[in-house]
Coordinates of N, CA and C in Angstrom, one line a residue:
X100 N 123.0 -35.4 -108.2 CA 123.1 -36.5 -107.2 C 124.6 -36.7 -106.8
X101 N 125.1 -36.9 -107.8 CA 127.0 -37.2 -107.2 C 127.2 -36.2 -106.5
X102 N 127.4 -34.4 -106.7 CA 128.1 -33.2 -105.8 C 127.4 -33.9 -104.6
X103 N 126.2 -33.8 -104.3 CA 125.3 -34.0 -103.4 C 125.9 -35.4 -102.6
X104 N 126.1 -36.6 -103.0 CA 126.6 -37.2 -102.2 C 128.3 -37.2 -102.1
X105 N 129.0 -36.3 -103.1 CA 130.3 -36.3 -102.2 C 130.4 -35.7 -101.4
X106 N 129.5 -34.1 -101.5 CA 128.9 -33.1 -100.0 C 128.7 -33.9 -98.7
X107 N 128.0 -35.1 -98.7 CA 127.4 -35.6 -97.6 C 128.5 -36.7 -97.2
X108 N 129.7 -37.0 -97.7 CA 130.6 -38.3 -97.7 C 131.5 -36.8 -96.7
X109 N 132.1 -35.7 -97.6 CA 132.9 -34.8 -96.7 C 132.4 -34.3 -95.3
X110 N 130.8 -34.5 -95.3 CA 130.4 -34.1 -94.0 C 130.6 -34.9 -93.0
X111 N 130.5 -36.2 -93.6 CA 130.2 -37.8 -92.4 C 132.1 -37.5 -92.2
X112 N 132.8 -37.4 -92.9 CA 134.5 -37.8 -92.7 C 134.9 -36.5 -91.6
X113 N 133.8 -34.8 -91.9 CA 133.9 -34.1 -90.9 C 133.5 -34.4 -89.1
X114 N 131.8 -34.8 -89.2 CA 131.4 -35.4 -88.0 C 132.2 -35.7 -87.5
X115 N 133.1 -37.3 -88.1 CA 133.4 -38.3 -87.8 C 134.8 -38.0 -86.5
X116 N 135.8 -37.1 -87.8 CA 136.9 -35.9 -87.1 C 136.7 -35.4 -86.1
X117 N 135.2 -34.8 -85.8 CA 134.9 -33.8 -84.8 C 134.7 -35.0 -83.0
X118 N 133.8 -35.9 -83.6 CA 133.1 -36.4 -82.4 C 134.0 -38.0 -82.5
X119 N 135.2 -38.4 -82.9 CA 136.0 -39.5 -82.7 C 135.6 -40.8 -83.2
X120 N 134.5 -40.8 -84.3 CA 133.6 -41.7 -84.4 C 134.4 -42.8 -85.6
X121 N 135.0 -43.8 -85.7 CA 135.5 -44.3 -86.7 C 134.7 -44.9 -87.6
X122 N 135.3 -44.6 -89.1 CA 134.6 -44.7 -89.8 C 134.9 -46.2 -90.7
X123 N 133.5 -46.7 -91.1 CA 133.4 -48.0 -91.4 C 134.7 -48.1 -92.7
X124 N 135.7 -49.4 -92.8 CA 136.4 -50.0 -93.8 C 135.7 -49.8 -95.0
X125 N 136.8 -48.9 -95.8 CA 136.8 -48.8 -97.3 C 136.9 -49.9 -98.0
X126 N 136.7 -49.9 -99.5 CA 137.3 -50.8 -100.4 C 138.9 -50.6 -100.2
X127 N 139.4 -49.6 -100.3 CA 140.8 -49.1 -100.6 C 141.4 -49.7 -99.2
X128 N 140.8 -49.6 -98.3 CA 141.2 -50.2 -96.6 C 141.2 -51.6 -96.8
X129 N 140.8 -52.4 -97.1 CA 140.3 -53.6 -97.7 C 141.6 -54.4 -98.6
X130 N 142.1 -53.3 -99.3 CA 142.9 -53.7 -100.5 C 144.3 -53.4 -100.4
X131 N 144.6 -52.6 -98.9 CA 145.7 -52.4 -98.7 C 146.7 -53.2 -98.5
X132 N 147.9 -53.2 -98.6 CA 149.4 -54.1 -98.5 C 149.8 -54.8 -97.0
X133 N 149.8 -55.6 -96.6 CA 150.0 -55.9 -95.5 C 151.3 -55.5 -94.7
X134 N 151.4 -55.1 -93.5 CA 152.3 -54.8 -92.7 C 153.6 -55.4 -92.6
X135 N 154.8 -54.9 -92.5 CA 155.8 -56.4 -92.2 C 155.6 -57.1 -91.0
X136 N 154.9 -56.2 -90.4 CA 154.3 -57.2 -88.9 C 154.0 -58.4 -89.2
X137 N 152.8 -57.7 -90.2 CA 151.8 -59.2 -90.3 C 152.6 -60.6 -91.4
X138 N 153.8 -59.9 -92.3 CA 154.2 -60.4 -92.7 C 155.3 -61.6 -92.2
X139 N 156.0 -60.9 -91.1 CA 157.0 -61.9 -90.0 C 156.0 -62.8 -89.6
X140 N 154.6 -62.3 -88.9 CA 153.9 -63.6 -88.4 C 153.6 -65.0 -89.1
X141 N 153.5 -64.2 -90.6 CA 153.1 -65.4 -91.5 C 154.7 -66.1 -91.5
X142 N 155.4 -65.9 -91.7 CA 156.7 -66.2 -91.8 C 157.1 -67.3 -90.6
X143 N 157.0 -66.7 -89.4 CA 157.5 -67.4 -87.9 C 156.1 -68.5 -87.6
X144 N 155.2 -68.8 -88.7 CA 154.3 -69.5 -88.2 C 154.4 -71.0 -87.4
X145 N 153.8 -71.4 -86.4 CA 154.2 -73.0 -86.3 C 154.7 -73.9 -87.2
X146 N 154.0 -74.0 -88.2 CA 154.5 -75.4 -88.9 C 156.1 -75.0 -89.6
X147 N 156.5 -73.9 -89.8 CA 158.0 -73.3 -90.4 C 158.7 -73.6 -89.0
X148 N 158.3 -73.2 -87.7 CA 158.8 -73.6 -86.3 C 159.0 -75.0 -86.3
X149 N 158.3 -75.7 -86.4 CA 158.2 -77.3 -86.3 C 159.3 -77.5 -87.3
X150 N 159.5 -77.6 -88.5 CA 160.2 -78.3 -89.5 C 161.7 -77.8 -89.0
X151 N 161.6 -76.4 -89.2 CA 163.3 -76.3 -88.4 C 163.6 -76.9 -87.1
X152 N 163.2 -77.3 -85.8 CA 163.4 -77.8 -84.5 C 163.5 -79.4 -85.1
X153 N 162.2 -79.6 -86.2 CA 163.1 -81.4 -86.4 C 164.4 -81.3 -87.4
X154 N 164.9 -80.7 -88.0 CA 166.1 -80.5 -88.9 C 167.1 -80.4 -87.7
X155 N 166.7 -79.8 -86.7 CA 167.8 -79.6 -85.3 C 167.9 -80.9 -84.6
X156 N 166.7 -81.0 -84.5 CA 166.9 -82.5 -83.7 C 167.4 -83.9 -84.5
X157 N 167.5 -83.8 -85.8 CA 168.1 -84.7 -86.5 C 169.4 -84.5 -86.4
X158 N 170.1 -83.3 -86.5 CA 171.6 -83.0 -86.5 C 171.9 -83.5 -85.7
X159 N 171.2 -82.9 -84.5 CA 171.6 -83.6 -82.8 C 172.0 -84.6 -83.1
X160 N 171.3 -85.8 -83.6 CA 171.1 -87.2 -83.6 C 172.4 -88.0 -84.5
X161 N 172.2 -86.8 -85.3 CA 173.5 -87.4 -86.2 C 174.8 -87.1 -85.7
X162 N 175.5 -86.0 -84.8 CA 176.3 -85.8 -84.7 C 176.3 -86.5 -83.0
X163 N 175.8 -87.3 -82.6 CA 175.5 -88.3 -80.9 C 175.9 -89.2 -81.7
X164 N 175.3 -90.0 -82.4 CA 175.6 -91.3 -82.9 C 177.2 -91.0 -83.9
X165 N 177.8 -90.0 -84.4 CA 179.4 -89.8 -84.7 C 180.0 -90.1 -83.3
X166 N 179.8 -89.6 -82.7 CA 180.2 -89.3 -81.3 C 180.0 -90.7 -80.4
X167 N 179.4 -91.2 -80.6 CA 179.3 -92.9 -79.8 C 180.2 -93.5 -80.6
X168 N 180.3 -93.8 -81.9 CA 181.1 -94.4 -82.4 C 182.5 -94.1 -82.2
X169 N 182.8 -92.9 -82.0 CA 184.9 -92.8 -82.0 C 184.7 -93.5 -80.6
X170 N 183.4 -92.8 -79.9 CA 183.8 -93.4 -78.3 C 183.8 -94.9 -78.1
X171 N 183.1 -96.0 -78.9 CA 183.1 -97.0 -79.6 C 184.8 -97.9 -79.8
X172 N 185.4 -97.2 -80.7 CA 186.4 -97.3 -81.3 C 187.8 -97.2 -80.7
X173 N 187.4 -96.2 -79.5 CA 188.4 -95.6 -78.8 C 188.5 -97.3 -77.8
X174 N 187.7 -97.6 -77.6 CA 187.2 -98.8 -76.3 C 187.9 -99.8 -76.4
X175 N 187.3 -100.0 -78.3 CA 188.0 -101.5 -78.7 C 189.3 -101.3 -78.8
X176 N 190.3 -100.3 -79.1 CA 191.5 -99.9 -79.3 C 192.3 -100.0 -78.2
X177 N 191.4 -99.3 -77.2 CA 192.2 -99.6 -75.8 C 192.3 -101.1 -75.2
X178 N 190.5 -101.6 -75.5 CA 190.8 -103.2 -75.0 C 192.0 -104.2 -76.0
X179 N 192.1 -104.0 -77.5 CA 193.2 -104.4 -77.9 C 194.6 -104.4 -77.7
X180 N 194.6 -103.3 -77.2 CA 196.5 -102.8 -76.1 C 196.3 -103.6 -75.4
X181 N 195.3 -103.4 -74.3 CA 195.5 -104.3 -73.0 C 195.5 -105.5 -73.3
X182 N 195.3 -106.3 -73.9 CA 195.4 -107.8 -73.9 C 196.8 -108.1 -75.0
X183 N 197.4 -107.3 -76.2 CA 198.8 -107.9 -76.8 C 199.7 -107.2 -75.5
X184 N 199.2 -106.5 -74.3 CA 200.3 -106.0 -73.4 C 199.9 -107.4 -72.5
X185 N 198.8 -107.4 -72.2 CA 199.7 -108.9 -71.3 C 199.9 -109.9 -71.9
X186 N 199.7 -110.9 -73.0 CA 200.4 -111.3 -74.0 C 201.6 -111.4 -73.5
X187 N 202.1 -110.0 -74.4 CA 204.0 -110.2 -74.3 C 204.2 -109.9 -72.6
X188 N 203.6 -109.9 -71.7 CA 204.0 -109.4 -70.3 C 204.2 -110.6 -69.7
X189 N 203.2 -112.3 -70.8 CA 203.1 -113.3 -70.0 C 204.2 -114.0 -70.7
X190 N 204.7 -113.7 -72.3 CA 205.3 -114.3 -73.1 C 206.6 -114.0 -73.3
X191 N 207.1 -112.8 -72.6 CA 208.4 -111.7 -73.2 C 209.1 -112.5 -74.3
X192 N 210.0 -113.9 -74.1 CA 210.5 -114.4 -75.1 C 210.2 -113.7 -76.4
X193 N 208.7 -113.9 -77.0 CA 208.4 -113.6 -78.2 C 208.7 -112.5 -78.7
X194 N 208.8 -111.5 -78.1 CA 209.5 -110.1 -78.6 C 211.4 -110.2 -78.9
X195 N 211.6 -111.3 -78.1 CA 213.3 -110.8 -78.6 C 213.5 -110.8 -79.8
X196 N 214.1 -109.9 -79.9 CA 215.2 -109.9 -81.2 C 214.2 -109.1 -82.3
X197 N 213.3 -108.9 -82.2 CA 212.1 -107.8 -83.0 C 213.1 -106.7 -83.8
X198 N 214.2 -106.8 -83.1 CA 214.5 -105.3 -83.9 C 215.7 -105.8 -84.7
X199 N 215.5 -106.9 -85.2 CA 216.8 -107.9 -85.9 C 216.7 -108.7 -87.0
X200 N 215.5 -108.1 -87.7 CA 215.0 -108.9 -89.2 C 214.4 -110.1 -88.7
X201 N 213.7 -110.3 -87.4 CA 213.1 -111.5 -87.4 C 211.6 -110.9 -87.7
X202 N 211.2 -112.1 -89.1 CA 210.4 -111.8 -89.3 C 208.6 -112.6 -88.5
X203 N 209.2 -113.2 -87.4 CA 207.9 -114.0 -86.7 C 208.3 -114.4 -85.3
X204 N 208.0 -114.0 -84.5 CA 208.4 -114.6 -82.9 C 207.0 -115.4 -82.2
X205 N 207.3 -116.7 -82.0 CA 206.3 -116.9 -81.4 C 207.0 -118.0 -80.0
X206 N 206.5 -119.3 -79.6 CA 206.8 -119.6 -78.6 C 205.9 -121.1 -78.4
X207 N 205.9 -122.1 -78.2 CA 206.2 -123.4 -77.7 C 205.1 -123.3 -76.2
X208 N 203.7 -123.2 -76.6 CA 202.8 -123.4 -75.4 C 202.4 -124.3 -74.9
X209 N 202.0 -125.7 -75.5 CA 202.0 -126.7 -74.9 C 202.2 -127.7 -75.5
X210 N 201.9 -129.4 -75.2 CA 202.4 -130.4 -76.4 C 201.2 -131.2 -76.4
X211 N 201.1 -132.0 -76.9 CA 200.6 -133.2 -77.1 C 199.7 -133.0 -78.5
X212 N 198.3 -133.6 -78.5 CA 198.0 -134.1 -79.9 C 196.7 -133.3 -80.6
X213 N 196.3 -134.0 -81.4 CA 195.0 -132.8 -81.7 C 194.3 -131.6 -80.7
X214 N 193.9 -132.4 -79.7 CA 192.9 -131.5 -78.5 C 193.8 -130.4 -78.1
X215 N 195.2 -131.1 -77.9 CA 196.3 -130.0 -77.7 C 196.6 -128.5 -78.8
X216 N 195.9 -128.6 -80.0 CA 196.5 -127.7 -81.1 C 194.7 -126.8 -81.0
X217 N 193.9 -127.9 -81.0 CA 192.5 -127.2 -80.7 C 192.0 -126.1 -79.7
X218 N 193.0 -126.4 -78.6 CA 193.4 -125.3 -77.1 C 193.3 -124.1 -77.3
X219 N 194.0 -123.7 -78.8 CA 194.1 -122.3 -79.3 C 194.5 -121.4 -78.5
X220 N 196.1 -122.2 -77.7 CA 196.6 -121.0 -76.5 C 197.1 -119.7 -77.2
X221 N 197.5 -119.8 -78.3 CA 198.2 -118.9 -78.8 C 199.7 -118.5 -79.5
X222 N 200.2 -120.0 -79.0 CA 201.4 -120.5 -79.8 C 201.3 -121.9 -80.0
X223 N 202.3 -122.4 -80.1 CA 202.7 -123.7 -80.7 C 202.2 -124.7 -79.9
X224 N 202.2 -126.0 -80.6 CA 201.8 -127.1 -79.7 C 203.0 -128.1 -80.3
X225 N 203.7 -128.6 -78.8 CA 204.9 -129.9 -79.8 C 204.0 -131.0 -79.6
X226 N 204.2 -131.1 -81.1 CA 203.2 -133.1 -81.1 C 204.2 -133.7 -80.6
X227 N 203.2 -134.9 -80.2 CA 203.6 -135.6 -79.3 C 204.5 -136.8 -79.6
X228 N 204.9 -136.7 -81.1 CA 206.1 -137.5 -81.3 C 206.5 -136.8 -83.0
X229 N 207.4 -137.3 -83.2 CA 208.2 -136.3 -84.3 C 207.7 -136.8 -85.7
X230 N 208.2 -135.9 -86.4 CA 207.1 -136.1 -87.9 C 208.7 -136.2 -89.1
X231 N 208.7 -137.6 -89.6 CA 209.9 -137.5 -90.6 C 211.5 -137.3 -89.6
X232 N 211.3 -137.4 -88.3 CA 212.4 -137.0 -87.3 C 212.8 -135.9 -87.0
X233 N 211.6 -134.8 -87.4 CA 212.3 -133.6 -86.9 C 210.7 -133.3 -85.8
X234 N 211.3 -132.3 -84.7 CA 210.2 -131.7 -84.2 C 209.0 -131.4 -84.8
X235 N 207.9 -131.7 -84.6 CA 206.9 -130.9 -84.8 C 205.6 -130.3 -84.3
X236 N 205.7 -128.7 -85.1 CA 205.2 -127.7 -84.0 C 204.1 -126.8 -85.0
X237 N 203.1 -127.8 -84.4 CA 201.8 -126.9 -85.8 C 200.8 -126.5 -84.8
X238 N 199.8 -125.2 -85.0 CA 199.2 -124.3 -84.4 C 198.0 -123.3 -85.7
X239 N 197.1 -123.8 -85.2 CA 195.8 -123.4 -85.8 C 195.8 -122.0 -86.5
X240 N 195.9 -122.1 -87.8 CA 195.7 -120.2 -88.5 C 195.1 -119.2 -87.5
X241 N 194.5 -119.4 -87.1 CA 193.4 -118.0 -86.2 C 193.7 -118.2 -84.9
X242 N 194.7 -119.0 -84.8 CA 195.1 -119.4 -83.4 C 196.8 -118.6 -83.0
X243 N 197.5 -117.9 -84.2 CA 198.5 -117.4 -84.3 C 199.3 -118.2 -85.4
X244 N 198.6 -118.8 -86.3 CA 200.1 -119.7 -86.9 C 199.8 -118.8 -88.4
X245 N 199.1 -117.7 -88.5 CA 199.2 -117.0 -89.8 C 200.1 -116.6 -89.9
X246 N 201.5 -116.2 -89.8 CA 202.6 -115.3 -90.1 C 202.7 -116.8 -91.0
X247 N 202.9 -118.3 -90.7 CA 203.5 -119.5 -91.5 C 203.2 -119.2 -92.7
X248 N 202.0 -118.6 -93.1 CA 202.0 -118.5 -94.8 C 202.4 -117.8 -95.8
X249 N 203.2 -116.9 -94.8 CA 203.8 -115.8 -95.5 C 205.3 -116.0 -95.2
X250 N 205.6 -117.4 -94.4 CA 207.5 -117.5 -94.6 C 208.2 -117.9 -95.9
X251 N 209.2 -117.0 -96.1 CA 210.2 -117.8 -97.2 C 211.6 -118.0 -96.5
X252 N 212.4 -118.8 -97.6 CA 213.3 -118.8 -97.5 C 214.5 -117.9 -97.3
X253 N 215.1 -118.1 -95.9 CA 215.7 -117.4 -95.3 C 215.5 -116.8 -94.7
X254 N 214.1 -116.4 -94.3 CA 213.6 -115.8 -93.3 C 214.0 -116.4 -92.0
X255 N 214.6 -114.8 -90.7 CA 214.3 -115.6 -89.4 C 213.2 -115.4 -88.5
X256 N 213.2 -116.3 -87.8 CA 212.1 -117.0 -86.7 C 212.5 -117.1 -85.3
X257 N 212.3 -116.8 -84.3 CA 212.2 -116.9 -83.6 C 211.2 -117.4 -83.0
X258 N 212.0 -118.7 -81.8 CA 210.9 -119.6 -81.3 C 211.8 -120.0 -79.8
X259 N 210.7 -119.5 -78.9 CA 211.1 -119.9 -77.1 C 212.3 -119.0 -77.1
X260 N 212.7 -117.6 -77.9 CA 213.6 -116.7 -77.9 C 214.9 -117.8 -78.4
X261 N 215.0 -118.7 -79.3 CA 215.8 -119.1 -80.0 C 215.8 -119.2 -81.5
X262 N 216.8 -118.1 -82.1 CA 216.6 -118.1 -83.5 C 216.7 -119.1 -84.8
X263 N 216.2 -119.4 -85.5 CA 215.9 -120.2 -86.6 C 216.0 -119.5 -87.8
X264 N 216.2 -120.4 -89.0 CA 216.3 -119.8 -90.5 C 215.2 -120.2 -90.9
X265 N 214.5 -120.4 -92.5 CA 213.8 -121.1 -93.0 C 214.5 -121.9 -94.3
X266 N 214.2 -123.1 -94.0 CA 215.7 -123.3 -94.9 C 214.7 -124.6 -96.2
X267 N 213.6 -124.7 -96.0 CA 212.3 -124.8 -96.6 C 211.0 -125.1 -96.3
X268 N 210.1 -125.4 -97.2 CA 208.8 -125.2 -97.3 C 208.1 -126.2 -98.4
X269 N 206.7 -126.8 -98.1 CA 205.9 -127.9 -98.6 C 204.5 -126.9 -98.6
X270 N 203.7 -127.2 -99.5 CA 202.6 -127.5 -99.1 C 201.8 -128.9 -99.5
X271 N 200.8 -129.0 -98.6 CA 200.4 -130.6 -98.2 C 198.9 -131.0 -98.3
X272 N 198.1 -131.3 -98.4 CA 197.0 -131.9 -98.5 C 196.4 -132.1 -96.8
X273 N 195.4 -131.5 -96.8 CA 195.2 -132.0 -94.7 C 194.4 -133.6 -95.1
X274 N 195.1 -134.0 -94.0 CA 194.7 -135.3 -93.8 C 195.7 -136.1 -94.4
X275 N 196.8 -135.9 -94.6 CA 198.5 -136.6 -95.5 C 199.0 -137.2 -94.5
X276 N 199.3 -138.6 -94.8 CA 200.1 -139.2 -93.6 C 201.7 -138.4 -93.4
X277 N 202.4 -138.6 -92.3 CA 203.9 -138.1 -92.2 C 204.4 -138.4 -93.5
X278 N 204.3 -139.4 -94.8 CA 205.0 -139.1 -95.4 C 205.6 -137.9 -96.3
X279 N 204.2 -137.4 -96.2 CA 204.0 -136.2 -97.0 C 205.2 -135.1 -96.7
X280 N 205.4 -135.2 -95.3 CA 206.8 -134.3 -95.2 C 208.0 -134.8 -94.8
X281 N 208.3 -135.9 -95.7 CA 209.8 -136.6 -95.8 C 210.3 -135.5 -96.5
X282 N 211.5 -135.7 -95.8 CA 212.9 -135.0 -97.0 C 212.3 -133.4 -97.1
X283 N 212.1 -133.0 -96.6 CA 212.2 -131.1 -95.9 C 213.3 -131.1 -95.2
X284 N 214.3 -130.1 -96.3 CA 215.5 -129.9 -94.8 C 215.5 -128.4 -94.0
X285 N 215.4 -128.8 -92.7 CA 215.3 -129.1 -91.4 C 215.4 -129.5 -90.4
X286 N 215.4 -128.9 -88.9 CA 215.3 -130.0 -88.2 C 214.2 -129.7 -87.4
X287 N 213.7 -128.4 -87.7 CA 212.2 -127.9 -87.0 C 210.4 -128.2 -88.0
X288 N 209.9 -128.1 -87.7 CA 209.1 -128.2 -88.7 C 207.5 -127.5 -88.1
X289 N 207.1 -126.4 -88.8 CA 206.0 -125.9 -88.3 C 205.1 -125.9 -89.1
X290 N 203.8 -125.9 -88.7 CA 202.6 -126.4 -89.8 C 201.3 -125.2 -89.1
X291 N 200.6 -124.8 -90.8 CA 199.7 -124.3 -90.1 C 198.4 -124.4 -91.5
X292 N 197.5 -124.3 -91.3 CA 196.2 -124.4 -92.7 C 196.0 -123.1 -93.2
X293 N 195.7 -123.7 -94.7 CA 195.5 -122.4 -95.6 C 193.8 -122.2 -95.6
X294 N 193.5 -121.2 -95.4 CA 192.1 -120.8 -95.0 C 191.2 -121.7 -96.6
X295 N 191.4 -121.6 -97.7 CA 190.6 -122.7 -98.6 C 191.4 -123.4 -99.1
X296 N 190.6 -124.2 -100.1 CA 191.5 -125.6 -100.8 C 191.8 -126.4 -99.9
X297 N 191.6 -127.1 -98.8 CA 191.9 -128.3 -97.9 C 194.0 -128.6 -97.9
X298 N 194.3 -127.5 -98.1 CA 195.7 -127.6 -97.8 C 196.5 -127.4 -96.7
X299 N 197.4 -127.5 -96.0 CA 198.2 -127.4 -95.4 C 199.9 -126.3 -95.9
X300 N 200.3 -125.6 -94.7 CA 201.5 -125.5 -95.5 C 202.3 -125.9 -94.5
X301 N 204.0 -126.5 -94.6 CA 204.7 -127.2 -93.9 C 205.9 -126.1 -94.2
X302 N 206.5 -125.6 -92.7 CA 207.9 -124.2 -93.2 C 209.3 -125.4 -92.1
X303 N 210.0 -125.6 -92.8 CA 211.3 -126.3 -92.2 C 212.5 -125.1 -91.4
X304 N 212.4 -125.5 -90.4 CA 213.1 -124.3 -89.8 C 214.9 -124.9 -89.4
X305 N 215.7 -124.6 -89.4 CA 217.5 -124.5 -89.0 C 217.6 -123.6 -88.0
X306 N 218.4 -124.3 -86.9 CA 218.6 -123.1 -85.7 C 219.4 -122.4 -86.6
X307 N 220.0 -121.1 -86.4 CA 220.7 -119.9 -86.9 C 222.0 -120.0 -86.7

C-alpha cells in the first residue's frame, strides 16, 4: 500500500508538472515561515499608523503652545518699554542724576489730600498743609512709593530733579495723628505703607 501510494503522489506531482495544474496546499505549505512582505504589513498596520501620527500631533501641540508663550512674553516686554519710555519722556526730571549714587528719583505730581494720593499718578502728592512743619509728600506703595522702604540713612533722592539726603526715618502706626512724626530731622518728609502690620514708614529728607 505505501510504494503504491507514493507511486501515485510522484505521478499526480508529474501530471500536475506536465498539464500546469496546481496542486492542492500541503501540511508543510501550511506551516511555512512567513514572508518579510507579510511581515512589514503586520508591522505598518493601522493602529501602529494611528498611535505614531497622535505622538506627532502632540509634539506639534507642544512645541505651538512653547512658541505662543515666548511670543506672549515678547509682547508683554515690549508693552513694558513702551510705557517706562513715556513715563520718563513725560517725566525726564526723574532720571537726573541716575548715574550719581542716587538711589530713588521720583517727582511731585500733584497736591492736595487723601483722594489726591488715591489718584495713583505715579509720584508724589504734597498734602495740602505741612505735617510737624516740614513738607509732606506721601504716595501709595503700588503707586511708586516702594523704593521709601528700602531708604537709609544717607541715601540720595532725588525729587522734581532736586537732590536730597536722608537724614532720618520713623516708622508709624496708619491712622497716627501728625504727632507721630514730631522731631524727624528734616525738612522734607515722605511717607509710604508697609504691605502688612498696619504700619506706615516716614523717610526725612535734607536738600544736599
Amino acid at each position: 500500500m505505501t510504494t503504491t501510494s507514493a507511486r501515485m503522489g510522484r505521478l499526480a506531482v508529474v501530471v500536475a508538472l506536465a498539464t500546469g495544474v496546481a496542486l492542492a496546499p500541503t501540511i508543510a505549505d501550511s506551516l511555512a515561515v512567513p514572508s518579510r512582505e507579510s511581515i512589514k504589513v503586520t508591522i505598518d498596520s493601522p493602529s501602529v499608523e494611528s498611535a505614531r501620527t497622535k505622538a506627532e500631533r502632540q509634539e506639534a501641540e507642544r512645541l505651538a503652545h512653547i512658541e505662543a508663550a515666548r511670543v506672549a512674553a515678547e509682547q508683554a516686554a515690549g508693552e513694558a518699554a513702551a510705557v517706562e519710555a513715556a513715563r520718563i519722556a513725560a517725566h525726564p526730571e526723574a532720571t537726573r542724576g541716575a548715574a550719581s549714587a542716587v538711589e530713588w528719583t521720583t517727582w511731585v505730581a500733584n497736591s492736595g489730600g487723601q483722594d489726591a494720593v488715591d489718584a495713583c499718578t505715579g509720584g508724589l502728592t504734597r498734602w495740602f498743609e505741612p505735617v510737624d512743619g516740614k513738607t509732606y509728600l506721601p504716595v501709595h506703595r503700588e503707586c511708586g512709593g516702594l523704593p521709601i522702604l528700602d531708604l537709609q540713612l544717607g541715601d540720595r533722592v532725588l525729587v522734581d530733579g532736586a537732590t536730597y539726603v536722608v537724614t532720618d526715618a520713623r516708622d508709624v502706626r496708619k491712622g497716627d495723628s501728625y504727632e507721630a512724626a514730631a522731631g524727624l530731622d528734616g525738612l522734607v518728609l515722605v511717607q509710604t505703607c508697609y504691605p502688612t502690620g498696619g504700619r506706615m514708614r516716614l523717610v526725612a529728607l535734607t536738600p544736599a
